[in-house]
Backbone as numpy.savetxt, mean C-alpha at the origin, in Angstrom:
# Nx Ny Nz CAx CAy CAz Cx Cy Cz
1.21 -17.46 -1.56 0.37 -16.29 -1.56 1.26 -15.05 -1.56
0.97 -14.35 -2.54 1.37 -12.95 -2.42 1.83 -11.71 -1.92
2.33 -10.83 -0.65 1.54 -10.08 -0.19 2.57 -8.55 -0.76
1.79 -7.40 -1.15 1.99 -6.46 -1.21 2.44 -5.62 0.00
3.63 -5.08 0.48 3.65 -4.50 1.61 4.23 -2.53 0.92
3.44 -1.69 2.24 4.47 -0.07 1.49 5.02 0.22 2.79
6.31 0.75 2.94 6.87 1.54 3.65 7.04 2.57 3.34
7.37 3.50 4.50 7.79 4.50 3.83 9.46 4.52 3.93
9.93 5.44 3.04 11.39 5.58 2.82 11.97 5.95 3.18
11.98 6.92 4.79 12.27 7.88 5.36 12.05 7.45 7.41
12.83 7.16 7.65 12.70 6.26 9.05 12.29 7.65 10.17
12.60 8.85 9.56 12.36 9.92 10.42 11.04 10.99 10.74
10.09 10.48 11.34 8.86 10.97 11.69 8.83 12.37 11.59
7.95 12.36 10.77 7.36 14.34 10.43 5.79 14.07 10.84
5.04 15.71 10.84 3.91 15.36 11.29 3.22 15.32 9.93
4.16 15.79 8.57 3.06 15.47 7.31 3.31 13.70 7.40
3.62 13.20 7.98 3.78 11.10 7.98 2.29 11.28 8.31
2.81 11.82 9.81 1.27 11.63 11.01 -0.05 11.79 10.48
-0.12 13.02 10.18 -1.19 13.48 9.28 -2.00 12.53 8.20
-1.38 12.25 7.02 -1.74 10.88 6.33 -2.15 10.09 7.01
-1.30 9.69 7.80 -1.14 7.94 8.34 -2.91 8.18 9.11
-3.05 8.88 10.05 -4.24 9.45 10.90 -5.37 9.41 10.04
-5.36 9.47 8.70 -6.25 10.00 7.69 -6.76 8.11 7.30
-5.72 7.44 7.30 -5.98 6.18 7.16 -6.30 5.40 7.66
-5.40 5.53 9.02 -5.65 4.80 10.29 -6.02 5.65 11.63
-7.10 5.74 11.72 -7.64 6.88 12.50 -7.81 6.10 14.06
-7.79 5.05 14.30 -8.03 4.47 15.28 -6.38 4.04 15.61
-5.34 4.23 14.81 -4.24 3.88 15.49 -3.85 4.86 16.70
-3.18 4.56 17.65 -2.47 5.64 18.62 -1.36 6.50 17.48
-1.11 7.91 17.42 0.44 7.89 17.45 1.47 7.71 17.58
1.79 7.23 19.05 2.88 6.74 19.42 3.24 5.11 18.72
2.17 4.49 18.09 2.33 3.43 17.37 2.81 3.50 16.16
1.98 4.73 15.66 2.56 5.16 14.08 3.82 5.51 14.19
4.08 6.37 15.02 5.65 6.82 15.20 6.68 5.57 15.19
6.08 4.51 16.27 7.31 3.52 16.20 7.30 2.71 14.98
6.23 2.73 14.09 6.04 2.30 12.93 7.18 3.05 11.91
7.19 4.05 12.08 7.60 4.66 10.61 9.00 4.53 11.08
9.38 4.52 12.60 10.86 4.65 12.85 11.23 3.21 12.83
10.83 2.16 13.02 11.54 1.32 13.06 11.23 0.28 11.17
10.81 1.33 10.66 10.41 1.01 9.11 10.02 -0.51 8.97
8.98 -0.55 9.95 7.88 -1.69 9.39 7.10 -1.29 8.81
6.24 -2.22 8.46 5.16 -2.10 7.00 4.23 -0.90 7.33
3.82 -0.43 6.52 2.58 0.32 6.99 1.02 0.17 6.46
1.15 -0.62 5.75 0.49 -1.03 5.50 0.39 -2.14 3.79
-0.21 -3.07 4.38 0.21 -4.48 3.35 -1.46 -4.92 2.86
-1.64 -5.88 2.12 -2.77 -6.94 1.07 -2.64 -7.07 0.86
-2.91 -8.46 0.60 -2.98 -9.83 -0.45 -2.60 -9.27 -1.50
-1.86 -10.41 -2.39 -2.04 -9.75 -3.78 -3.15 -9.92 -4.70
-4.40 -10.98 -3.90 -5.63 -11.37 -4.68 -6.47 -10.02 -4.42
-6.16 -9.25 -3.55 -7.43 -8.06 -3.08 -7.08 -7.27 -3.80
-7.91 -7.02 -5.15 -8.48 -5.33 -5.15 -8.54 -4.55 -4.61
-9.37 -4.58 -3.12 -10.11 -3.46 -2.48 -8.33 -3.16 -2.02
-7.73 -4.14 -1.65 -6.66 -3.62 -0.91 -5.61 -3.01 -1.17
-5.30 -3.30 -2.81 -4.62 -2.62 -3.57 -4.62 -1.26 -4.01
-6.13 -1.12 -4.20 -7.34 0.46 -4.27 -6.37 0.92 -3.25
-6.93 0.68 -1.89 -6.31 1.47 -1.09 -5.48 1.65 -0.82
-4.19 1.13 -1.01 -2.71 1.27 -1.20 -2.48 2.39 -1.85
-3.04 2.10 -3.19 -2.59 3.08 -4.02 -3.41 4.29 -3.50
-4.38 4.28 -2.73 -4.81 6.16 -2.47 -4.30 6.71 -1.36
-3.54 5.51 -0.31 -2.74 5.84 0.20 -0.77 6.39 0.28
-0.58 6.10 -1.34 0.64 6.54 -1.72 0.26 7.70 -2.60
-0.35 8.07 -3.11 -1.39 9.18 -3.81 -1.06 10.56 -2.29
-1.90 9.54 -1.64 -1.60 10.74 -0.48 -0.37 11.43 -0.03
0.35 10.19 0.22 1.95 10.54 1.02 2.60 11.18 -0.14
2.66 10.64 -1.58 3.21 11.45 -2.61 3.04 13.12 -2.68
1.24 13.17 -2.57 1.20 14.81 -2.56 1.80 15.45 -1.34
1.92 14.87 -0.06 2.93 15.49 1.04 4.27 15.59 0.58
4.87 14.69 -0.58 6.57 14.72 -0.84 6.66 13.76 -0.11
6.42 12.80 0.17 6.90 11.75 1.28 6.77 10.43 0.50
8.14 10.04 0.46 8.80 8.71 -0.40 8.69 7.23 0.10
8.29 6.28 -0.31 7.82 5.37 0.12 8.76 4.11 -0.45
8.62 2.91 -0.07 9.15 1.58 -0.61 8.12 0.65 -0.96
7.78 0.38 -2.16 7.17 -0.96 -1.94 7.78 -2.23 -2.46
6.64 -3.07 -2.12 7.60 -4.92 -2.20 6.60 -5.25 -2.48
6.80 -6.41 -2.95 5.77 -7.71 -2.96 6.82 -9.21 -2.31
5.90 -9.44 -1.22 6.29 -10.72 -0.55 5.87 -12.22 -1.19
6.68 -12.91 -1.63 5.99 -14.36 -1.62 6.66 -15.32 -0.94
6.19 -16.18 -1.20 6.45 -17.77 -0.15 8.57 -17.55 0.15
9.16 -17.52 -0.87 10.28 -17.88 -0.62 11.02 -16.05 -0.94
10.51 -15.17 -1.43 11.22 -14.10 -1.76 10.87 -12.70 -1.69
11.51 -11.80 -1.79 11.09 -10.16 -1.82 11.62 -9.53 -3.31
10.14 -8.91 -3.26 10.92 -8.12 -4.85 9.99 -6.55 -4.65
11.42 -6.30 -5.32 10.77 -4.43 -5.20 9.78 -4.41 -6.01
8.76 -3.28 -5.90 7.69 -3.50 -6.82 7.37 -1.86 -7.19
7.46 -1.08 -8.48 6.79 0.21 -8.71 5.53 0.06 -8.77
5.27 1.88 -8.41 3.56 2.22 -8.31 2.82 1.97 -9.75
3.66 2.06 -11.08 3.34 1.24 -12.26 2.57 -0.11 -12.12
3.76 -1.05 -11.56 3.50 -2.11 -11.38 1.88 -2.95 -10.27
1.90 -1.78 -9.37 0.73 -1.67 -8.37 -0.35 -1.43 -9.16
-0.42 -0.43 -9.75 -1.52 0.06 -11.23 -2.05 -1.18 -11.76
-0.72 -1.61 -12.24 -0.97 -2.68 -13.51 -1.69 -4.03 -13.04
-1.67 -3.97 -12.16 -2.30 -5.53 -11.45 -4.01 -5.01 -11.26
-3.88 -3.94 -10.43 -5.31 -3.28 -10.20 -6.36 -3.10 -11.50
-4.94 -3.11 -12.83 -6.30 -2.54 -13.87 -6.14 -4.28 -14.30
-5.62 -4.93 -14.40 -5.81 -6.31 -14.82 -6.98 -7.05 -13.63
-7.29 -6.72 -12.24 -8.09 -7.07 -11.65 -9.12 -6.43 -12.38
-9.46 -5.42 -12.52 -10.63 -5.40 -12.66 -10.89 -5.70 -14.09
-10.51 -5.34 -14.92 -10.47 -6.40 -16.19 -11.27 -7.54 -16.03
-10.44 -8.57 -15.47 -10.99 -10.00 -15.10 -12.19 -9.81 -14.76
-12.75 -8.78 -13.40 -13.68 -8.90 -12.82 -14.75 -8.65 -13.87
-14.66 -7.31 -15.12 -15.47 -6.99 -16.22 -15.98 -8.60 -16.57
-14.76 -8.87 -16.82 -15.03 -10.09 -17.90 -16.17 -11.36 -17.19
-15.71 -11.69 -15.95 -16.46 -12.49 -15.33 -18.01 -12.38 -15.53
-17.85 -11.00 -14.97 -19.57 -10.22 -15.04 -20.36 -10.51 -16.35
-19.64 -10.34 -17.47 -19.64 -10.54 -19.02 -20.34 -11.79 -19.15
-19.38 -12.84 -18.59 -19.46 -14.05 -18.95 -20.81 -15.19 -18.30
-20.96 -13.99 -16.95 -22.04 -14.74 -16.06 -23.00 -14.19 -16.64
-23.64 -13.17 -16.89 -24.73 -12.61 -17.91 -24.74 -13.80 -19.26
């Protein structure tokens, strides 16, 4: 199984991080986000089968981008890590829903 993970690129907490991050995760503490971004764990990850989760990835790097705030992403699988561009994040999302068109298509 797949998993998409984003960090950000920058281990040093600003409050434009906070700000975003709050916007996403509104129920996190700060002091969690903070040790999040400093000790550059994930900030947020999905499957690589989810759509919805990918959606939100990407409107969450949408976000941090318009702050200027640089991010990492990966894709995790069973045995390896590979860097992954916001291209590449795109490209899966518009091939999901593709499929999903088609399904719809096909069940009609």
């Amino acid at each position: 199984m797949n998993i998409f993970e984003l960090r950000l690129a920058d281990t040093t907490v600003s409050p434009s991080m906070i700000k975003v991050l709050r916007k996403y995760f509104p129920n996190t503490p700060i002091g969690e986000l903070k040790r999040t971004i400093e000790s550059n764990d994930v900030i947020f990850s999905c499957s690589g089968g989810s759509y919805d989760g990918k959606k939100s990835m990407i409107k969450i790097i949408q976000s941090l981008n318009r702050e200027g705030i640089q991010i990492k992403l990966c894709e995790q699988t069973d045995s390896n890590t590979y860097p992954l561009t916001i291209k590449e994040l795109q490209s899966f999302i518009n091939r999901g829903g593709a499929i999903g068109k088609q399904v719809i298509e096909d069940i009609e």
